[in-house]
Short mmCIF file of C-alpha atoms in Angstrom, two decimals:
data_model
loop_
_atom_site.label_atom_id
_atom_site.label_comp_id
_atom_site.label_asym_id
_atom_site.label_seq_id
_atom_site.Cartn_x
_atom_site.Cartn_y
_atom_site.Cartn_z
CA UNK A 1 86.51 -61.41 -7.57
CA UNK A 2 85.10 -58.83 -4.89
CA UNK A 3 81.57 -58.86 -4.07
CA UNK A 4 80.24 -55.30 -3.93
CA UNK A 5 78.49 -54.60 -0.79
CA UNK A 6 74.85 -52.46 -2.88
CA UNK A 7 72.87 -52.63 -0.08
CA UNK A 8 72.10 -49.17 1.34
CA UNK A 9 73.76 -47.74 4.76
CA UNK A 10 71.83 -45.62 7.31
CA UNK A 11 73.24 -42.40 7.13
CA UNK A 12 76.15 -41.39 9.76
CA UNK A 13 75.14 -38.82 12.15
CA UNK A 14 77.64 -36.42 12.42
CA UNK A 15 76.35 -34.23 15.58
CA UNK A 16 74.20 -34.99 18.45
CA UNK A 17 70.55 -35.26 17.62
CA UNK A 18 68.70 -32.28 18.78
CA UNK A 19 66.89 -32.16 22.07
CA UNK A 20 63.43 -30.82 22.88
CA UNK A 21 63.27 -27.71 24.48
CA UNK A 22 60.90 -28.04 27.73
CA UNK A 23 60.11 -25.39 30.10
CA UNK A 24 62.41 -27.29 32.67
CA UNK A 25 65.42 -27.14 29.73
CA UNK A 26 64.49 -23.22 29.48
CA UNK A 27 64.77 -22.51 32.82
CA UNK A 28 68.14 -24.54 33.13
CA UNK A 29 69.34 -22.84 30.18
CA UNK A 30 69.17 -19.33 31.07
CA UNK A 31 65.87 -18.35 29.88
CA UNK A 32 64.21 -16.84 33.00
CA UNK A 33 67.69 -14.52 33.41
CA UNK A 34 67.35 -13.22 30.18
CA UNK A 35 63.53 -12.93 30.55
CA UNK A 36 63.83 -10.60 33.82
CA UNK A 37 66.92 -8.62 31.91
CA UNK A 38 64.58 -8.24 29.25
CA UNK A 39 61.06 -7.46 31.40
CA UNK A 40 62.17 -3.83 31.81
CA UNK A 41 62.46 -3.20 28.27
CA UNK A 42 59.46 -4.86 27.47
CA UNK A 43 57.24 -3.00 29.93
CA UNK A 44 58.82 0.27 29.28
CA UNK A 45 58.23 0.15 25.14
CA UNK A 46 54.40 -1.16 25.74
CA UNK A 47 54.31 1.41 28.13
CA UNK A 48 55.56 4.52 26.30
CA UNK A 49 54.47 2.98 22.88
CA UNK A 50 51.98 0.36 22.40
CA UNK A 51 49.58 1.89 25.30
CA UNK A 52 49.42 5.28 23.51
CA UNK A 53 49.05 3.69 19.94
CA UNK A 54 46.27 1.85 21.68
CA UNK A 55 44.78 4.41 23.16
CA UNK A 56 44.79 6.82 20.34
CA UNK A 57 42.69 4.65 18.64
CA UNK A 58 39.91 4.73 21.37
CA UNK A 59 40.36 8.60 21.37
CA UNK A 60 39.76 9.01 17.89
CA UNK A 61 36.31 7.49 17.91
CA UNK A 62 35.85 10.09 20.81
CA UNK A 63 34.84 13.71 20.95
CA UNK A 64 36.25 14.74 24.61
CA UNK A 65 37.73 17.41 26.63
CA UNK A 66 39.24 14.65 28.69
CA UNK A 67 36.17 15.47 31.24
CA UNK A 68 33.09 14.63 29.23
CA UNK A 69 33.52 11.89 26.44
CA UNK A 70 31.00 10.87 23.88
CA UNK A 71 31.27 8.18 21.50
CA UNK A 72 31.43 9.74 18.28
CA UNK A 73 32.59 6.72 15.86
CA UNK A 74 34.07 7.82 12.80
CA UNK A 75 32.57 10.88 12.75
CA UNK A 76 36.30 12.53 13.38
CA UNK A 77 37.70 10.94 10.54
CA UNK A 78 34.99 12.44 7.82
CA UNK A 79 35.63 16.22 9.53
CA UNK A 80 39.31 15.76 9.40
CA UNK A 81 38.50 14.50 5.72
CA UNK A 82 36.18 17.63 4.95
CA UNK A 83 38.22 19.62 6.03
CA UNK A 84 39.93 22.00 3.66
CA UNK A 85 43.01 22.78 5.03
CA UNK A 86 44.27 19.24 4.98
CA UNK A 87 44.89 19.65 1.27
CA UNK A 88 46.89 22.18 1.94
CA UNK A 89 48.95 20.74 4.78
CA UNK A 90 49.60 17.77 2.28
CA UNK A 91 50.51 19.62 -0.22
CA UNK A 92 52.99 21.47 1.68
CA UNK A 93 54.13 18.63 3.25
CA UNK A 94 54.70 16.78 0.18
CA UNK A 95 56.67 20.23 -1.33
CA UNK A 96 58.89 20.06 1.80
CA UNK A 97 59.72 16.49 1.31
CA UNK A 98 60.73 16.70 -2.10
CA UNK A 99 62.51 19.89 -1.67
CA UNK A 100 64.15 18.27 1.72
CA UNK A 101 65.04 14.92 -0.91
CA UNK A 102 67.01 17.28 -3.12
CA UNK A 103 68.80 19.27 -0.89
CA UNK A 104 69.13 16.81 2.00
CA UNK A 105 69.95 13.72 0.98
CA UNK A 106 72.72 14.24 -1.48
CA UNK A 107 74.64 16.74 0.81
CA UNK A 108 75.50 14.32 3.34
CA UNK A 109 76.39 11.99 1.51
CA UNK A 110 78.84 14.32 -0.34
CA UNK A 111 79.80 15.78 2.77
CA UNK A 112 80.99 12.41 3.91
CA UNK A 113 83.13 11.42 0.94
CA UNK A 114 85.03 14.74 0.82
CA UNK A 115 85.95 14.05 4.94
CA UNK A 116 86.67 10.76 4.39
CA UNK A 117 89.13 11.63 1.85
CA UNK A 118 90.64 13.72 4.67
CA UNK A 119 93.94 12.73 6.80
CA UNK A 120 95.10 14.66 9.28
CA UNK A 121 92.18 16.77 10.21
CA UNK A 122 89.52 13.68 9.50
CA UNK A 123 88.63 14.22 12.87
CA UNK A 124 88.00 17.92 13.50
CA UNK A 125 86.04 17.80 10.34
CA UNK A 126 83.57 15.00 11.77
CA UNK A 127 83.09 16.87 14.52
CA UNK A 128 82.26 20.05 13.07
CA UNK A 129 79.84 18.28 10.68
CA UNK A 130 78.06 16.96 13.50
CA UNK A 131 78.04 20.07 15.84
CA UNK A 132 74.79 21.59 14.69
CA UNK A 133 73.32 18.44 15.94
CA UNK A 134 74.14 18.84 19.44
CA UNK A 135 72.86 22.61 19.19
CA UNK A 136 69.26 22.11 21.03
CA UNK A 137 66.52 22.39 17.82
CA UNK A 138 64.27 25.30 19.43
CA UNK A 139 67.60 27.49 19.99
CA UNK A 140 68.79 26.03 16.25
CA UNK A 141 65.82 27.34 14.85
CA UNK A 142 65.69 31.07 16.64
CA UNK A 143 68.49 31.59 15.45
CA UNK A 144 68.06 31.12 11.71
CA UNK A 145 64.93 33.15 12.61
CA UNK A 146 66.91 36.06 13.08
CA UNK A 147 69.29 35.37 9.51
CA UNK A 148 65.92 35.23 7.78
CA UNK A 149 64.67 38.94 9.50
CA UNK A 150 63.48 40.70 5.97
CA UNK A 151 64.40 43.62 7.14
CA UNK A 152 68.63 44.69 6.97
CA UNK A 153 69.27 43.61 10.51
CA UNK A 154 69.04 39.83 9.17
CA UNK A 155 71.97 38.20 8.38
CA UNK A 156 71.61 37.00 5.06
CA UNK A 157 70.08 40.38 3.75
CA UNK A 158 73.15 41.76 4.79
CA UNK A 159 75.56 39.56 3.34
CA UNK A 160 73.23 39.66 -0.21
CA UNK A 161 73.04 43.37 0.11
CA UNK A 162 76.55 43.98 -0.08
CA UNK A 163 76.43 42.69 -3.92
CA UNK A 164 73.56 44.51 -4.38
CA UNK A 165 70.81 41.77 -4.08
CA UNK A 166 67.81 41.99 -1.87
CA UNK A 167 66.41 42.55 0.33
CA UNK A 168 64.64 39.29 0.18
CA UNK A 169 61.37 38.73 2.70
CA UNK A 170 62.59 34.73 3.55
CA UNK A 171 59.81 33.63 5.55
CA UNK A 172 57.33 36.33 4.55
CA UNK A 173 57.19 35.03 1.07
CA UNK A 174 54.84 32.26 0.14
CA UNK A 175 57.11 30.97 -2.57
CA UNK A 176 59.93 31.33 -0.44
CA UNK A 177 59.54 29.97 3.00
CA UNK A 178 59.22 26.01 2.32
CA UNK A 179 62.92 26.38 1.01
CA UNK A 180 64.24 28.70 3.51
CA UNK A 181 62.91 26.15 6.48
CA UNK A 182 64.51 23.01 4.06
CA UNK A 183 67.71 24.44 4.10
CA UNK A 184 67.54 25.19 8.23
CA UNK A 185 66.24 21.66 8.69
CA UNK A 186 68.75 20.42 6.82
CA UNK A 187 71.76 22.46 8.45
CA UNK A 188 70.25 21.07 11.32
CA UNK A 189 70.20 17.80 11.19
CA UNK A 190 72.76 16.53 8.38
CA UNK A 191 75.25 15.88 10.77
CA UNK A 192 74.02 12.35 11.91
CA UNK A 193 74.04 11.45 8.11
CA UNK A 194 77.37 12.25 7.96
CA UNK A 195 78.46 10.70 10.83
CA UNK A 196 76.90 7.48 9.07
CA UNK A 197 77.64 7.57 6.02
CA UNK A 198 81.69 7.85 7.20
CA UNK A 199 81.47 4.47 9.44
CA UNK A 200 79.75 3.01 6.10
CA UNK A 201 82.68 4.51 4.21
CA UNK A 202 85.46 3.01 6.25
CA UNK A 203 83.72 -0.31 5.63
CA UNK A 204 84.70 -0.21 1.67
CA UNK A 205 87.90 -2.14 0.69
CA UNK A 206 90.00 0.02 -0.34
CA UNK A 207 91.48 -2.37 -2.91
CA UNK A 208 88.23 -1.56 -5.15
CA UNK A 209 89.33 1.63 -5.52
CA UNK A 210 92.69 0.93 -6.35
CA UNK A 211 92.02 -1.40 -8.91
CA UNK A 212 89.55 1.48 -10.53
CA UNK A 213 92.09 3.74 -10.29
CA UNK A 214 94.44 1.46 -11.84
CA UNK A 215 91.51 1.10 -15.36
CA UNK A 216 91.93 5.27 -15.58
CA UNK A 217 88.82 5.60 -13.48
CA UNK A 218 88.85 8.94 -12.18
CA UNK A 219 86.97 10.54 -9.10
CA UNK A 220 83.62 10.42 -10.47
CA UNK A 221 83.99 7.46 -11.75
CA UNK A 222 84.91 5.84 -9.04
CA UNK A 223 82.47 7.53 -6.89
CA UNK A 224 79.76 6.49 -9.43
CA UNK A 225 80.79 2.80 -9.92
CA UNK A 226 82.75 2.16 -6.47
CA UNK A 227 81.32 4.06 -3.48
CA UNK A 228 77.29 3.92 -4.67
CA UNK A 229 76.92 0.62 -5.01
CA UNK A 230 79.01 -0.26 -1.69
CA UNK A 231 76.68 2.10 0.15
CA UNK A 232 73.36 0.84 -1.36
CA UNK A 233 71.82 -0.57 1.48
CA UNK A 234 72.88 1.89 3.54
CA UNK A 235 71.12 4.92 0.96
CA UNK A 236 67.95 2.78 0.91
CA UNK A 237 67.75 2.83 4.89
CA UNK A 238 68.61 6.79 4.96
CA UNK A 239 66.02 7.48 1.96
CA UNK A 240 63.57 5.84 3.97
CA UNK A 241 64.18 6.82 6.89
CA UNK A 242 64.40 10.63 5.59
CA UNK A 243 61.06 10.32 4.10
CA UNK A 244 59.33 9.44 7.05
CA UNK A 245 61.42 12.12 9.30
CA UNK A 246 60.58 15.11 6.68
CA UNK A 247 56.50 14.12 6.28
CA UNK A 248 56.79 14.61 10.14
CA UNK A 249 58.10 18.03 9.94
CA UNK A 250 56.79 20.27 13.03
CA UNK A 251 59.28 22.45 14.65
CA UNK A 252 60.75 24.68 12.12
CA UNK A 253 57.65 25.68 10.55
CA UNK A 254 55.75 26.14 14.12
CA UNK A 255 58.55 28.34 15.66
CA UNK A 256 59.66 30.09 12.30
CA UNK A 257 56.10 30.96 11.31
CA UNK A 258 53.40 29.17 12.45
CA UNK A 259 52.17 28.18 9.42
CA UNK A 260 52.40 31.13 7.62
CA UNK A 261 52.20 33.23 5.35
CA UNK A 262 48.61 32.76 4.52
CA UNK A 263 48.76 28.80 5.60
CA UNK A 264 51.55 28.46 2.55
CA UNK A 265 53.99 26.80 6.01
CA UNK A 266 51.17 24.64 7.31
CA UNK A 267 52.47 20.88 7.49
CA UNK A 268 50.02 17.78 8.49
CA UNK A 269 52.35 17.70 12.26
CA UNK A 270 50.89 21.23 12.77
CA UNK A 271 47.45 21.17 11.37
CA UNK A 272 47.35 18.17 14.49
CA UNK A 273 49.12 20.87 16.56
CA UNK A 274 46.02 23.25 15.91
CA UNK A 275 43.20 20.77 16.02
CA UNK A 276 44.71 19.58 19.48
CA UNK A 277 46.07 22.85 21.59
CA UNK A 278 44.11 25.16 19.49
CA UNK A 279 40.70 24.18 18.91
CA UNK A 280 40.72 21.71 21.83
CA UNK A 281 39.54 18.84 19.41
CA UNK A 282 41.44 15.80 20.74
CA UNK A 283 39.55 13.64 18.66
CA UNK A 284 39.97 14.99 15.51
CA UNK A 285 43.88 15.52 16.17
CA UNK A 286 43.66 11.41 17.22
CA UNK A 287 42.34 11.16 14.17
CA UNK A 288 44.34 12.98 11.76
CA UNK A 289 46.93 11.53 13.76
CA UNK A 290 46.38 8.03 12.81
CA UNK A 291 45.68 8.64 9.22
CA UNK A 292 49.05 10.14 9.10
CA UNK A 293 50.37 7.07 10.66
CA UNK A 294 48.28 4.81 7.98
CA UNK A 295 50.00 6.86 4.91
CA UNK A 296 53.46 6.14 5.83
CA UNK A 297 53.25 2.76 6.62
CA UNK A 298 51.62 2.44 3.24
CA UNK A 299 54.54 4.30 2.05
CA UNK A 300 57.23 2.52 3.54
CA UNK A 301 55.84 -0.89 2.68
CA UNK A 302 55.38 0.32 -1.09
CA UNK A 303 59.09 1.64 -0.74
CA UNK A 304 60.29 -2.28 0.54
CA UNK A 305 58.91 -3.66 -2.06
CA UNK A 306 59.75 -1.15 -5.00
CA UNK A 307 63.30 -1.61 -3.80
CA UNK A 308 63.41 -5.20 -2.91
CA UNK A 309 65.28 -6.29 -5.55
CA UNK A 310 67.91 -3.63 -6.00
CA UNK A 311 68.54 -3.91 -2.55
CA UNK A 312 70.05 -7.39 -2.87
CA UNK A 313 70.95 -7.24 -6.16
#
């Protein structure tokens, strides 16, 4: 009979054991070249970014003219606060971004399916999706200032007024102008969705959709069951990242009306605008500034977390 060997082995190493990294092993390794590659970077984003986020929040416990400063504490934050027209540049602010959600997000995606379902002229289409993207924003928005003249001359009061509609005052309407400037912003600026929402596209096996095609799912269907779900991290990142672009709305309504009519145009980005280059109240601008800053990061972290799970799921 054969003795069984029961007493316990050490366990075989199957890789070298791990060395400890010293600054002499750093240096050997690389680690001061990619340091100096990365030094430029570094300096230039503390530069350009930290320094001013720093520095903003000095100024907004200022009042200043950038000649005489006095320390005011956080006396700017309870004018901007008291301040009644910061209701109303949240409120239209918030009407923009859920009018901007409606029109703007679904349209590129749908935008992107329909081209990607193109062949021959995939390409041409791509490009005219993304050429009002390259068309500089102030010149972008001039001219859809001159479709939305009330008067005949415009554009789009001529094209209505040959069926007999209008003429329609676009951006001299108060009930009017938030959509008018959603559906110029979002002209304007749809293209880049498109463009990424096609590379994300391309990624999707395209044995998924035979196989749903194969169970009698139809276009829909397989739109609904198929392309959503392969695109669902990618729609989370966009959503968010639309969100924050839209509450920062400033060109449009600053060029297209200046906040008008009657304040019903005014957005948080250009109430700043006015306390800033207007009244000359850097502080208060710093200030509004940073509480703007403070809501979407609140915001965006709430957004994580509400979609943490469907994310991965």
């Amino acid at each position: 009979m054969v003795a069984l060997d029961t007493e316990p082995r050490a366990p075989v190493r199957t890789g070298t054991a791990r060395r400890r990294r010293t600054p002499v092993t750093w240096v050997r390794g690389g680690g001061l070249t990619t340091l100096l590659f990365f030094l430029p970077l570094l300096l230039s984003f503390t530069l350009f970014s930290w320094w001013p986020i720093a520095r903003s929040l000095v100024l907004s416990l200022q009042q200043t003219n950038f000649i005489v400063t006095e320390w005011v504490g956080l006396e700017n934050f309870q004018r901007v606060l008291a301040d009644p027209l910061l209701g109303t540049a949240v409120w239209n602010t918030t009407v923009f971004t859920l009018i901007a959600l409606l029109i703007g997000f679904p349209v590129p995606l749908l935008l992107a399916v329909f081209v990607a379902e193109l062949r021959r002229t995939r390409g041409l289409a791509s490009v005219l999706a993304y050429l009002p993207v390259v068309i500089p924003p102030v010149v972008a928005v001039l001219l859809w200032k001159t479709f939305y003249r009330p008067d005949d001359a415009g554009l789009f009061n001529t094209v209505l007024g040959r069926v007999g509609l209008g003429p329609f005052q676009w951006l001299n309407s108060g009930d009017m102008v938030i959509p008018a400037i959603v559906v110029q912003a979002t002209w304007a600026s749809f293209g880049t969705a498109v463009i990424i929402y096609l590379a994300a596209l391309m990624t999707i096996r395209t044995e998924l959709y035979e196989s749903a095609e194969i169970d009698g799912a139809g276009v829909v269907r397989r739109f609904w069951h198929v392309t959503l779900p392969q695109l669902r991290g990618i729609l989370l990142i966009m959503l968010l990242l639309q969100l924050i672009g839209t509450f920062q709305v400033f060109t449009e309504p600053y060029i297209m009306t200046g906040g008008g009519p009657e304040n019903r145009s005014l957005t948080v980005l250009l109430l700043i605008y006015r306390y800033a280059f207007v009244s000359g109240d850097y502080g208060r601008a710093t200030a509004l500034s940073l509480l703007l800053a403070l809501a979407l990061g609140v915001l965006s972290a709430a957004y994580l977390w509400a979609t943490r799970r469907w994310s991965s799921s």
